Coordinates of C-alpha atoms in Angstrom, one line a residue:
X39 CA -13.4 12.7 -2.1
X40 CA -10.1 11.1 -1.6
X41 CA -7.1 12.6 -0.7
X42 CA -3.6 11.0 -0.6
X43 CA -0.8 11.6 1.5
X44 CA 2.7 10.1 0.7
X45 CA 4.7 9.6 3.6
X46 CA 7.8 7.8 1.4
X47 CA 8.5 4.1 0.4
X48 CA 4.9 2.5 0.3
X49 CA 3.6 4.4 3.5
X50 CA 0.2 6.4 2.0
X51 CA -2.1 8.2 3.9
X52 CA -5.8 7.6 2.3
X53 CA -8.5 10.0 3.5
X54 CA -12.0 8.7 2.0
X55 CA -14.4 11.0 2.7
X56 CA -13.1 12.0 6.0
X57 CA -12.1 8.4 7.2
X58 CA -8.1 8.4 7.6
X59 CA -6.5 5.1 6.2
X60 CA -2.8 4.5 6.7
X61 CA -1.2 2.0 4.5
X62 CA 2.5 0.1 5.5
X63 CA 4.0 3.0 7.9
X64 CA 7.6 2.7 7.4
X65 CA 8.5 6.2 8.4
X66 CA 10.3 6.6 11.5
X67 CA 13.2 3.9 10.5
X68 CA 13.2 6.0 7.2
X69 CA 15.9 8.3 6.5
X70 CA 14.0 10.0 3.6
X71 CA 11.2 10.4 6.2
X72 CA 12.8 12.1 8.7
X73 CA 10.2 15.6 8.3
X74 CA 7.1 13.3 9.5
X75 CA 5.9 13.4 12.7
X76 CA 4.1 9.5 13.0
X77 CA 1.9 11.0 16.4
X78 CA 0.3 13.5 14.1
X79 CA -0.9 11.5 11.9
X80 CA -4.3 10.1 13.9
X81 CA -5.3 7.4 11.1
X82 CA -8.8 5.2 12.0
X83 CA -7.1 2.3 10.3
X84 CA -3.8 1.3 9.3
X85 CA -4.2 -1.7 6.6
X86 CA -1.2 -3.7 6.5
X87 CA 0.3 -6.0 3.0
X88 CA 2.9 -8.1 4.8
X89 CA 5.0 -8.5 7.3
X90 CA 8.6 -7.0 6.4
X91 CA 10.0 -4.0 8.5
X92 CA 9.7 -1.5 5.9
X93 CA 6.2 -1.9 5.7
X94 CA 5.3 -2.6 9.7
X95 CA 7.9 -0.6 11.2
X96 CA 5.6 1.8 12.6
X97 CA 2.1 0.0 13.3
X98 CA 3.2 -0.5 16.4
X99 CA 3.3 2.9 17.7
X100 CA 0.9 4.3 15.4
X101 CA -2.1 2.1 16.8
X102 CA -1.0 2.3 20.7
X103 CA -1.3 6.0 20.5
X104 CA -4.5 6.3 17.8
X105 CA -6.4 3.7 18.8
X106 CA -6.9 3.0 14.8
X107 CA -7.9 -0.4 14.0
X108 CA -5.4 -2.4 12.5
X109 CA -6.4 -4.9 9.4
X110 CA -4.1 -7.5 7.6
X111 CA -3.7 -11.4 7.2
X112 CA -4.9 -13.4 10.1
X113 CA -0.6 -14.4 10.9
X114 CA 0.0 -10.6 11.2
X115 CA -2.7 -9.9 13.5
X116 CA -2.5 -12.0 15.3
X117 CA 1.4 -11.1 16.0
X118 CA 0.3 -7.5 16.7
X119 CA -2.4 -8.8 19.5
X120 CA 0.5 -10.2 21.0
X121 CA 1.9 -6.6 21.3
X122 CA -1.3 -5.3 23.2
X123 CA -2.9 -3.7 20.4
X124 CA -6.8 -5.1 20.3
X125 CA -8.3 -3.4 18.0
X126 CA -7.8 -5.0 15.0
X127 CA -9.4 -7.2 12.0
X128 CA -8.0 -10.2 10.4
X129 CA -8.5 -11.2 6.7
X130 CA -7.2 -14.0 4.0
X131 CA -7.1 -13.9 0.3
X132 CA -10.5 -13.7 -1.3
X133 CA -12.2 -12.4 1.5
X134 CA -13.9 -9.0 2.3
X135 CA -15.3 -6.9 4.8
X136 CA -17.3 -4.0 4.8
X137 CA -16.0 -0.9 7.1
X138 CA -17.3 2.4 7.5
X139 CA -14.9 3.6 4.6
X140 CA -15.9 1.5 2.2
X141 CA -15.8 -2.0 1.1
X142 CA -12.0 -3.7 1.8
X143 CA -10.8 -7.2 -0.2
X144 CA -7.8 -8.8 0.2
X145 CA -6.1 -10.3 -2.8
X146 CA -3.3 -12.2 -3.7
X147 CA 0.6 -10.6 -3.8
X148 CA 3.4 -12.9 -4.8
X149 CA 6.3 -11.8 -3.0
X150 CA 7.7 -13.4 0.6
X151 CA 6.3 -12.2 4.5
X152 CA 8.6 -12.3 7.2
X153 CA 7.8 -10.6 10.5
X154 CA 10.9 -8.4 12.1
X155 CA 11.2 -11.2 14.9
X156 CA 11.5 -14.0 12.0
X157 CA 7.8 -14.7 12.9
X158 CA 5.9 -16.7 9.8
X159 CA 3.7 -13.5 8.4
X160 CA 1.6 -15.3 6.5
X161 CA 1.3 -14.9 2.7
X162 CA 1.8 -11.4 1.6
X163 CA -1.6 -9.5 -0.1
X164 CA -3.1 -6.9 -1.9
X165 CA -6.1 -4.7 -0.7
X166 CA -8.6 -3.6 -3.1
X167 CA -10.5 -0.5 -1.7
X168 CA -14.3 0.2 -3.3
X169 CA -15.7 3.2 -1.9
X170 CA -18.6 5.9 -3.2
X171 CA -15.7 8.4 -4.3
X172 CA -13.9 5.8 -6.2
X173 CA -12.0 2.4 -6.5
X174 CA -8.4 1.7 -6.2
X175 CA -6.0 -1.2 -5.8
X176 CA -3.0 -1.0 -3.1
X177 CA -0.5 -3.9 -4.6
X178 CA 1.9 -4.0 -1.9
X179 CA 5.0 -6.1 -2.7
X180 CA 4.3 -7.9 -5.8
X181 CA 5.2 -9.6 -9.0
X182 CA 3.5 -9.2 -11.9
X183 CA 0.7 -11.5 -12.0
X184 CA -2.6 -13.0 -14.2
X185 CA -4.4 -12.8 -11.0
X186 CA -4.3 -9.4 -11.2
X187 CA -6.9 -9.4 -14.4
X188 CA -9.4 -10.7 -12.2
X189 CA -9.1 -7.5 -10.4
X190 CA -9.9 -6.0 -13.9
X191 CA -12.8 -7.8 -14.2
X192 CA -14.7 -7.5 -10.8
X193 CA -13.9 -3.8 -10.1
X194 CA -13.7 -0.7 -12.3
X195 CA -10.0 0.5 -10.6
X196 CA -9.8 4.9 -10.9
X197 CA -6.3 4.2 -9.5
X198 CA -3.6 1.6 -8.4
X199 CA -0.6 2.5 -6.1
X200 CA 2.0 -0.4 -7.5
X201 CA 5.5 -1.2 -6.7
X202 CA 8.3 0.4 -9.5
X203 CA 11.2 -0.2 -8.1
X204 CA 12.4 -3.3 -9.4
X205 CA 14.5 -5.8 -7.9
X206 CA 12.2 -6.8 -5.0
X207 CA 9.0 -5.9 -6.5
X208 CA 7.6 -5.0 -9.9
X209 CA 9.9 -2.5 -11.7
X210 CA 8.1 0.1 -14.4
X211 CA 7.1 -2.2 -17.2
X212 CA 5.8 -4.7 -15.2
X213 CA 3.8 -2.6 -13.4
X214 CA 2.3 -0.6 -17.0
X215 CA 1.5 -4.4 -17.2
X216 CA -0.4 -4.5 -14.2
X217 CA -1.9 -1.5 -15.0
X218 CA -3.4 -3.2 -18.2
X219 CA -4.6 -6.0 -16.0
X220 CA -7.0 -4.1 -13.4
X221 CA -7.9 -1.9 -15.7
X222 CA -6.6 2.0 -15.3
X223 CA -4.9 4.1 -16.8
X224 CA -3.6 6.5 -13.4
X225 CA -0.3 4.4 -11.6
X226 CA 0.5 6.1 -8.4
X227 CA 4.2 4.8 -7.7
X228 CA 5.7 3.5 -4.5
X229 CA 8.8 1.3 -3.4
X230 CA 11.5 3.2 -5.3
X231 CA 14.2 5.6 -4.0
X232 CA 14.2 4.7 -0.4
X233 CA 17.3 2.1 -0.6
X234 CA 20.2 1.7 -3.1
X235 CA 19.0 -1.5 -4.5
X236 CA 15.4 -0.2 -5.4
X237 CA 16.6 3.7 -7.1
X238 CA 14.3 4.7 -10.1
X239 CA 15.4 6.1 -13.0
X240 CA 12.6 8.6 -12.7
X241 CA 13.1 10.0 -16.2
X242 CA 13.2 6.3 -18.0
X243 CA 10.2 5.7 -15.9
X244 CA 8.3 8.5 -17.2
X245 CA 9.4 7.9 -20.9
X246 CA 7.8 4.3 -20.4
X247 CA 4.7 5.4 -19.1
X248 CA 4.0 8.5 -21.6
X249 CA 4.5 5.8 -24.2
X250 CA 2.2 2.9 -22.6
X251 CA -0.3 6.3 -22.4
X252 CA -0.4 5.5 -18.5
X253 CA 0.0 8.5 -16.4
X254 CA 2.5 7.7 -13.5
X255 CA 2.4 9.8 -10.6
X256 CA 5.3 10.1 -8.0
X257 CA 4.9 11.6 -5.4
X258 CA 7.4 13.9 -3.1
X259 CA 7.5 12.6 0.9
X260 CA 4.7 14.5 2.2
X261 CA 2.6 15.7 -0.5
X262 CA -1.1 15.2 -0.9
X263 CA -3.0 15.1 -4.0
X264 CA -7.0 14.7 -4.1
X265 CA -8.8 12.4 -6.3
X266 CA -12.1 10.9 -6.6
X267 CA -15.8 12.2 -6.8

């Protein structure tokens, strides 16, 4: 089973059969997020896709109080072990690792990294989770891209949580693109809504999907939905 947990922007809570995975918490500095309480969410790992504040503002925090292990590129990690936090796992593009949830690869986003201090993060990522209740694909911060079809063809994807918001990212038909590419049919949004620059037209958005035959979920700040076996 796996259950998922929006917490607003890209910041997902993914419970795989009773292991707690936190994706990009940007909560706290988020005004839209203001109803979550961060200490009470107790994740085992928070996996991180880059290094801008609104997707590491709270990993910080999170992993000082949890003890949850934190996993990303080997430049992010290593600028959290600089902040005390040791437990932690570094990756790179093409790699994966094995945890206790499930199987974890790390491929390629094409967007830009920056930590908050203006440290070099690295090059911004994707994580592909394969687990026995199901397979999904976390974009991050992404373009549109061919390597996503690779995706397509090594795993059979039940779901991908992809960017919509345009502008920085992806916007909707780009992503019913990427949706083609890994191969599903279910689009779980994320990075819309939260600033002026990224606001969906949530009805257009629908509209596009109904007629691409792509089901788009969007999700309210704090609502959990269960999918899988």
């Amino acid at each position: 089973m796996i259950e998922i947990t929006f917490y607003g922007h890209s910041a997902f809570l993914i419970t795989i059969d009773g292991k707690k995975v936190l994706f990009d918490p940007f909560i706290t500095p988020n005004e839209k997020a203001q109803s979550i309480d961060i200490f009470k969410i107790s994740p085992d790992y928070v996996l991180v896709s880059h290094g801008h504040a609104d997707h590491v503002a709270d990993v910080e925090e999170i992993a000082k109080q949890s003890g949850a292990m934190v996993v990303s590129n080997f430049e992010i990690i290593s600028w959290f072990q600089q902040k005390g936090i040791e437990n932690v796992h570094p990756m790179n593009h093409g790699g994966s690792k094995v945890f206790d949830f499930g199987r974890v690869k790390y491929v390629n986003a094409v967007h830009s990294s920056t930590l908050p201090d203006n440290s070099p993060g690295g090059n911004p990522g994707g994580f592909v989770i394969e687990t026995a209740s199901g397979t999904f694909y976390y974009a991050g911060d992404t373009a549109l891209t061919y390597d996503m079809k690779l995706i397509g063809e090594e795993f059979s994807i039940d779901f991908a949580i992809l960017p919509i918001g345009d502008n920085f990212t992806m916007g909707i038909d780009d992503a019913l693109k990427a949706a083609d590419f890994v191969g599903t049919d279910k689009i779980i949004g994320m990075h819309y809504d939260t600033f002026p620059y990224i606001v969906l037209d949530r009805e257009q958005a629908n509209q596009k999907a109904n007629a691409a035959r792509k089901e788009l979920v969007l999700l309210e700040i704090g609502e959990k939905i269960i999918l899988g076996k």
